[in-house]
PDB file of C-alpha atoms in Angstrom:
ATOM      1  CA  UNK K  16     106.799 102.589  92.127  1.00 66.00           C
ATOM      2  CA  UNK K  17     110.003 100.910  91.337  1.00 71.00           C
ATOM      3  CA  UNK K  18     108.311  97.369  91.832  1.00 68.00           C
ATOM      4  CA  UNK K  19     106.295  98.058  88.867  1.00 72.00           C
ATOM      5  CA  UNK K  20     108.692  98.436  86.164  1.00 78.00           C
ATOM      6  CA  UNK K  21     108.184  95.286  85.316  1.00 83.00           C
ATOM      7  CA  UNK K  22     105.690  93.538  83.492  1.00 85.00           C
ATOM      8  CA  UNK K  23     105.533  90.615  85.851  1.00 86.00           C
ATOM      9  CA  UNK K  24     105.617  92.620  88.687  1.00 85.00           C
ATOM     10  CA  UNK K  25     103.057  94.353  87.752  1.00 86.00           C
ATOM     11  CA  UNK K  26     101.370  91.491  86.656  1.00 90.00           C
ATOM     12  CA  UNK K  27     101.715  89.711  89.847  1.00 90.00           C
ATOM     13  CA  UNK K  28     100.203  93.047  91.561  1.00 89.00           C
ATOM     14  CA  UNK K  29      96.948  92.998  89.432  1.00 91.00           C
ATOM     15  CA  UNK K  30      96.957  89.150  90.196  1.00 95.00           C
ATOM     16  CA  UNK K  31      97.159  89.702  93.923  1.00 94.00           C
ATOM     17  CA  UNK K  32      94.538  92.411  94.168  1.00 94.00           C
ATOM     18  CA  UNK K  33      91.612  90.886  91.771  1.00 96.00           C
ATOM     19  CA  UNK K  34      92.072  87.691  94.290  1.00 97.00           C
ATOM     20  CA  UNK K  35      92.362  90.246  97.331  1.00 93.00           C
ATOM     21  CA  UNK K  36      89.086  91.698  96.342  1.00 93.00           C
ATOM     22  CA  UNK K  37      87.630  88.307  95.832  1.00 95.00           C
ATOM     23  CA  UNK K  38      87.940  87.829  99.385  1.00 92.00           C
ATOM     24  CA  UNK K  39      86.562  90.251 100.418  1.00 91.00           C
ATOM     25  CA  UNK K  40      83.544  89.696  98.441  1.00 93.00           C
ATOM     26  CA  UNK K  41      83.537  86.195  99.571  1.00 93.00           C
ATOM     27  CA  UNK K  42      83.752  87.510 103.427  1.00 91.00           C
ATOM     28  CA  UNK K  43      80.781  89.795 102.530  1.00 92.00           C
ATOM     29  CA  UNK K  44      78.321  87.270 100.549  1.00 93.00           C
ATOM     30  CA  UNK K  45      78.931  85.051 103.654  1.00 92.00           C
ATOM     31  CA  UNK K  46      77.415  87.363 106.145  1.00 91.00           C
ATOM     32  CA  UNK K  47      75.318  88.384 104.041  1.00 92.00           C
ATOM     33  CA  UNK K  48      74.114  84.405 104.039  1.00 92.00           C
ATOM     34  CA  UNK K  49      73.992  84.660 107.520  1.00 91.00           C
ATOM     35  CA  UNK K  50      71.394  87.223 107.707  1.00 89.00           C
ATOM     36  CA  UNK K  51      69.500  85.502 104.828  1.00 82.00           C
ATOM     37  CA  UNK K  52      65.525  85.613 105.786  1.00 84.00           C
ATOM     38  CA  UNK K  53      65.803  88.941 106.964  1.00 85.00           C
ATOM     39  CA  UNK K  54      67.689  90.730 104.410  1.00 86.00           C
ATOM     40  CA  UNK K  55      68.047  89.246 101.474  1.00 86.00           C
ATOM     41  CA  UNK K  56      70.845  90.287  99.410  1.00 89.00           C
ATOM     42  CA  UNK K  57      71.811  88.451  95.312  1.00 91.00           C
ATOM     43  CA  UNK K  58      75.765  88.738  94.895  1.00 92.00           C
ATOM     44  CA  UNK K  59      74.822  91.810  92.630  1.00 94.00           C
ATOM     45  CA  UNK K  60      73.485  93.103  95.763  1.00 94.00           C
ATOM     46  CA  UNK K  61      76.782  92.653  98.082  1.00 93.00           C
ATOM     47  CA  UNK K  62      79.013  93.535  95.469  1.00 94.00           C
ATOM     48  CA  UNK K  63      77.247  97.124  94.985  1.00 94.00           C
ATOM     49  CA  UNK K  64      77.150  97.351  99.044  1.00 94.00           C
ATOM     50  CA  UNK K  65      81.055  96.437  99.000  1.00 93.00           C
ATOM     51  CA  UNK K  66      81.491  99.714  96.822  1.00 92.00           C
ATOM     52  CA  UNK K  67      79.937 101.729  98.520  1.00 91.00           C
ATOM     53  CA  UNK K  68      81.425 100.297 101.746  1.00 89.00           C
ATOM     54  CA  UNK K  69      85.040 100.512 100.224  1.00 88.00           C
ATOM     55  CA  UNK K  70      84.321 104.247  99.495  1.00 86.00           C
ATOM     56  CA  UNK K  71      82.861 105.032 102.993  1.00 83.00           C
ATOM     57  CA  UNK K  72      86.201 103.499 104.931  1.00 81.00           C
ATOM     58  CA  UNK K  73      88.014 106.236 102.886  1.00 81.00           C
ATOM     59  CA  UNK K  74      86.158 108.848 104.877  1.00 76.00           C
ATOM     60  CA  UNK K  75      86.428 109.854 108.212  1.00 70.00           C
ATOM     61  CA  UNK K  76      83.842 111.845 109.626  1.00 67.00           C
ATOM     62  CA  UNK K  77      84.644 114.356 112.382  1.00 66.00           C
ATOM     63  CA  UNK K  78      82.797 113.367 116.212  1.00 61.00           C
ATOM     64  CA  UNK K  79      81.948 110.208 114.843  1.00 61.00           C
ATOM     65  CA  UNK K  80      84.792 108.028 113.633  1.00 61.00           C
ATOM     66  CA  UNK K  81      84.474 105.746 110.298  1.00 71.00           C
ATOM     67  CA  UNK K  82      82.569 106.336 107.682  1.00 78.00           C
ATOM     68  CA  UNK K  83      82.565 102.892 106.653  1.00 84.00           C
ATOM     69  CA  UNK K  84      79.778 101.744 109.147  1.00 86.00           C
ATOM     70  CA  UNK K  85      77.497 105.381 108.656  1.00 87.00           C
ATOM     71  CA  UNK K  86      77.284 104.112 104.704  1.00 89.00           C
ATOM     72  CA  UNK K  87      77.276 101.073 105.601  1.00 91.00           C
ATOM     73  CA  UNK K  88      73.651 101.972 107.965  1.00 92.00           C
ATOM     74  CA  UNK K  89      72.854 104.197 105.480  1.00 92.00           C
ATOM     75  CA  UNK K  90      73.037 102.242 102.160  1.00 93.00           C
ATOM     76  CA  UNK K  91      71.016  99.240 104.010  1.00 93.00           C
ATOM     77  CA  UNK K  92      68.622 101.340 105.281  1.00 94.00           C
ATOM     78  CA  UNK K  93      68.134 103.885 102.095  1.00 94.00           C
ATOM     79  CA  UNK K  94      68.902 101.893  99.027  1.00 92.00           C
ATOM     80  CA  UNK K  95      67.686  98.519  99.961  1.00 92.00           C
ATOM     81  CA  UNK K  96      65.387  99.491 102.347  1.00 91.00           C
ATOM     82  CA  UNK K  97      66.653  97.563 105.656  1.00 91.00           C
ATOM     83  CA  UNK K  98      65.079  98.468 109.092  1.00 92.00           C
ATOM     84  CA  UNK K  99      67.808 100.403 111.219  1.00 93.00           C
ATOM     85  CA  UNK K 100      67.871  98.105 113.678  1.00 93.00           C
ATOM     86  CA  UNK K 101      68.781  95.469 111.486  1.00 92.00           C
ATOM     87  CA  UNK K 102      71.216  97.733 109.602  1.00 92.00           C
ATOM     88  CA  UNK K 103      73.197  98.677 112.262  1.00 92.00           C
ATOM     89  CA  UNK K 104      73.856  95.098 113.276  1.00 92.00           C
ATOM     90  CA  UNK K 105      74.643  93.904 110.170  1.00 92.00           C
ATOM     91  CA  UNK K 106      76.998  97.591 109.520  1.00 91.00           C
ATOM     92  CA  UNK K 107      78.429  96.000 112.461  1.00 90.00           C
ATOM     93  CA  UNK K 108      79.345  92.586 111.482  1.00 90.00           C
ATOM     94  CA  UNK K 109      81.134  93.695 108.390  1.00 89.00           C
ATOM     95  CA  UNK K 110      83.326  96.504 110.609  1.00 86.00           C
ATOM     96  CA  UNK K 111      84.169  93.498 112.649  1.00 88.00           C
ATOM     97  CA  UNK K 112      85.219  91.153 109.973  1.00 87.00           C
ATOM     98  CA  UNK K 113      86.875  93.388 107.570  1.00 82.00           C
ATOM     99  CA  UNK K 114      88.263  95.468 109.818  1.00 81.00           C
ATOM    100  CA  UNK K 115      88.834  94.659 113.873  1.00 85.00           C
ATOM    101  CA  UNK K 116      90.033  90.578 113.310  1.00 87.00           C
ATOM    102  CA  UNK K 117      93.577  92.379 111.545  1.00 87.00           C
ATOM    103  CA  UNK K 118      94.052  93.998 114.516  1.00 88.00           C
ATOM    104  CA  UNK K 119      95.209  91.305 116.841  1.00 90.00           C
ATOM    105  CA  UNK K 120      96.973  89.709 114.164  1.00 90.00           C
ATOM    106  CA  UNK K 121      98.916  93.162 113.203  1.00 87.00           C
ATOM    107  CA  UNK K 122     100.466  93.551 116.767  1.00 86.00           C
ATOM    108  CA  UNK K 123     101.645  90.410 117.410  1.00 89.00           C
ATOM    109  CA  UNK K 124     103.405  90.926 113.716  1.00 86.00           C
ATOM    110  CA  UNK K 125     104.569  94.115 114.716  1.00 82.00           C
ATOM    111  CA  UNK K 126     106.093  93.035 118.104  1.00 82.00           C
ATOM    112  CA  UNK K 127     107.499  89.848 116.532  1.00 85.00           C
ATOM    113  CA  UNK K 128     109.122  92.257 113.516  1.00 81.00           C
ATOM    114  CA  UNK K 129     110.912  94.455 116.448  1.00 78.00           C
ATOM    115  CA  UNK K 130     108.248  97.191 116.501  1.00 75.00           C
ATOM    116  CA  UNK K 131     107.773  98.565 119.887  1.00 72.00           C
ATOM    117  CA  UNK K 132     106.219 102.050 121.260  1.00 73.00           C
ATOM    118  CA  UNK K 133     110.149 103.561 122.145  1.00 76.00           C
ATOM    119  CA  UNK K 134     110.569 103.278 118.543  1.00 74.00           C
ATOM    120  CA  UNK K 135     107.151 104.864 117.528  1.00 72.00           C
ATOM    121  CA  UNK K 136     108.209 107.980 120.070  1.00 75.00           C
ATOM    122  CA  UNK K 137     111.487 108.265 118.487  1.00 76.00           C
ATOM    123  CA  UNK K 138     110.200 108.072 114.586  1.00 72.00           C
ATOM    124  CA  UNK K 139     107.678 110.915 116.224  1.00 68.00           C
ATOM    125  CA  UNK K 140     110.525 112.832 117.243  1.00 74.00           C
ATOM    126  CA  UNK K 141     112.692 112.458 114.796  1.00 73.00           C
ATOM    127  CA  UNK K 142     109.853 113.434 111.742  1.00 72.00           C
ATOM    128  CA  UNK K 143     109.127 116.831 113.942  1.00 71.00           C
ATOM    129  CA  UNK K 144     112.524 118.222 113.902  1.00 67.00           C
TER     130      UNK K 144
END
């Protein structure tokens, strides 16, 4: 909160997400090209799938894991009325790109940073007592 209080800051915060989220749109109108013939999406199209899809990775569903890729399936196949099939694979490709590619990257941040799994156990420890 206390990098906020100032106008530029904050500024340079609104700046950094609208081109943050114009990535992302980018990354999902260019698999969405790569499916083009079999589901055929405007950039209307991705951008209201990239709601919904930003909603669904805020949910977690119990058994199952991410809710990202069950709206994901379920917008293509109920609101634009993809085969499941197809759905799936293409739920599939966005979970990869937005989601598993980070990975990698993250951990070889995290061990260059100093971050290793004795200190995870001791934050652990430490936050229970």
């Amino acid at each position: 909160m206390e990098s906020t209080r100032s106008d530029g800051a904050l500024f340079l915060i609104l700046l950094y997400s609208i081109a943050e989220w114009a990535l992302i749109a980018g990354c999902f109108w260019c698999v969405a090209q790569a499916f083009t013939g079999i589901i055929n999406f405007t950039f209307v199209d991705v951008l209201i799938f990239m709601g919904f899809v930003a909603f669904g990775s805020t949910v977690q569903i119990p058994g199952i894991g991410g809710g990202m890729q069950v709206v994901s399936v379920l917008v293509l196949t109920e609101l634009f009325g993809t085969k499941l099939e197809l759905a799936t694979s293409f739920a599939i490709f966005i979970w990869i790109i937005s989601f598993v590619v980070v990975v990698p990257v993250g951990l070889i941040w995290a061990v260059t940073e100093g971050l290793n799994w004795r200190k995870l156990r001791d934050l652990g420890r430490e936050a229970s007592q």
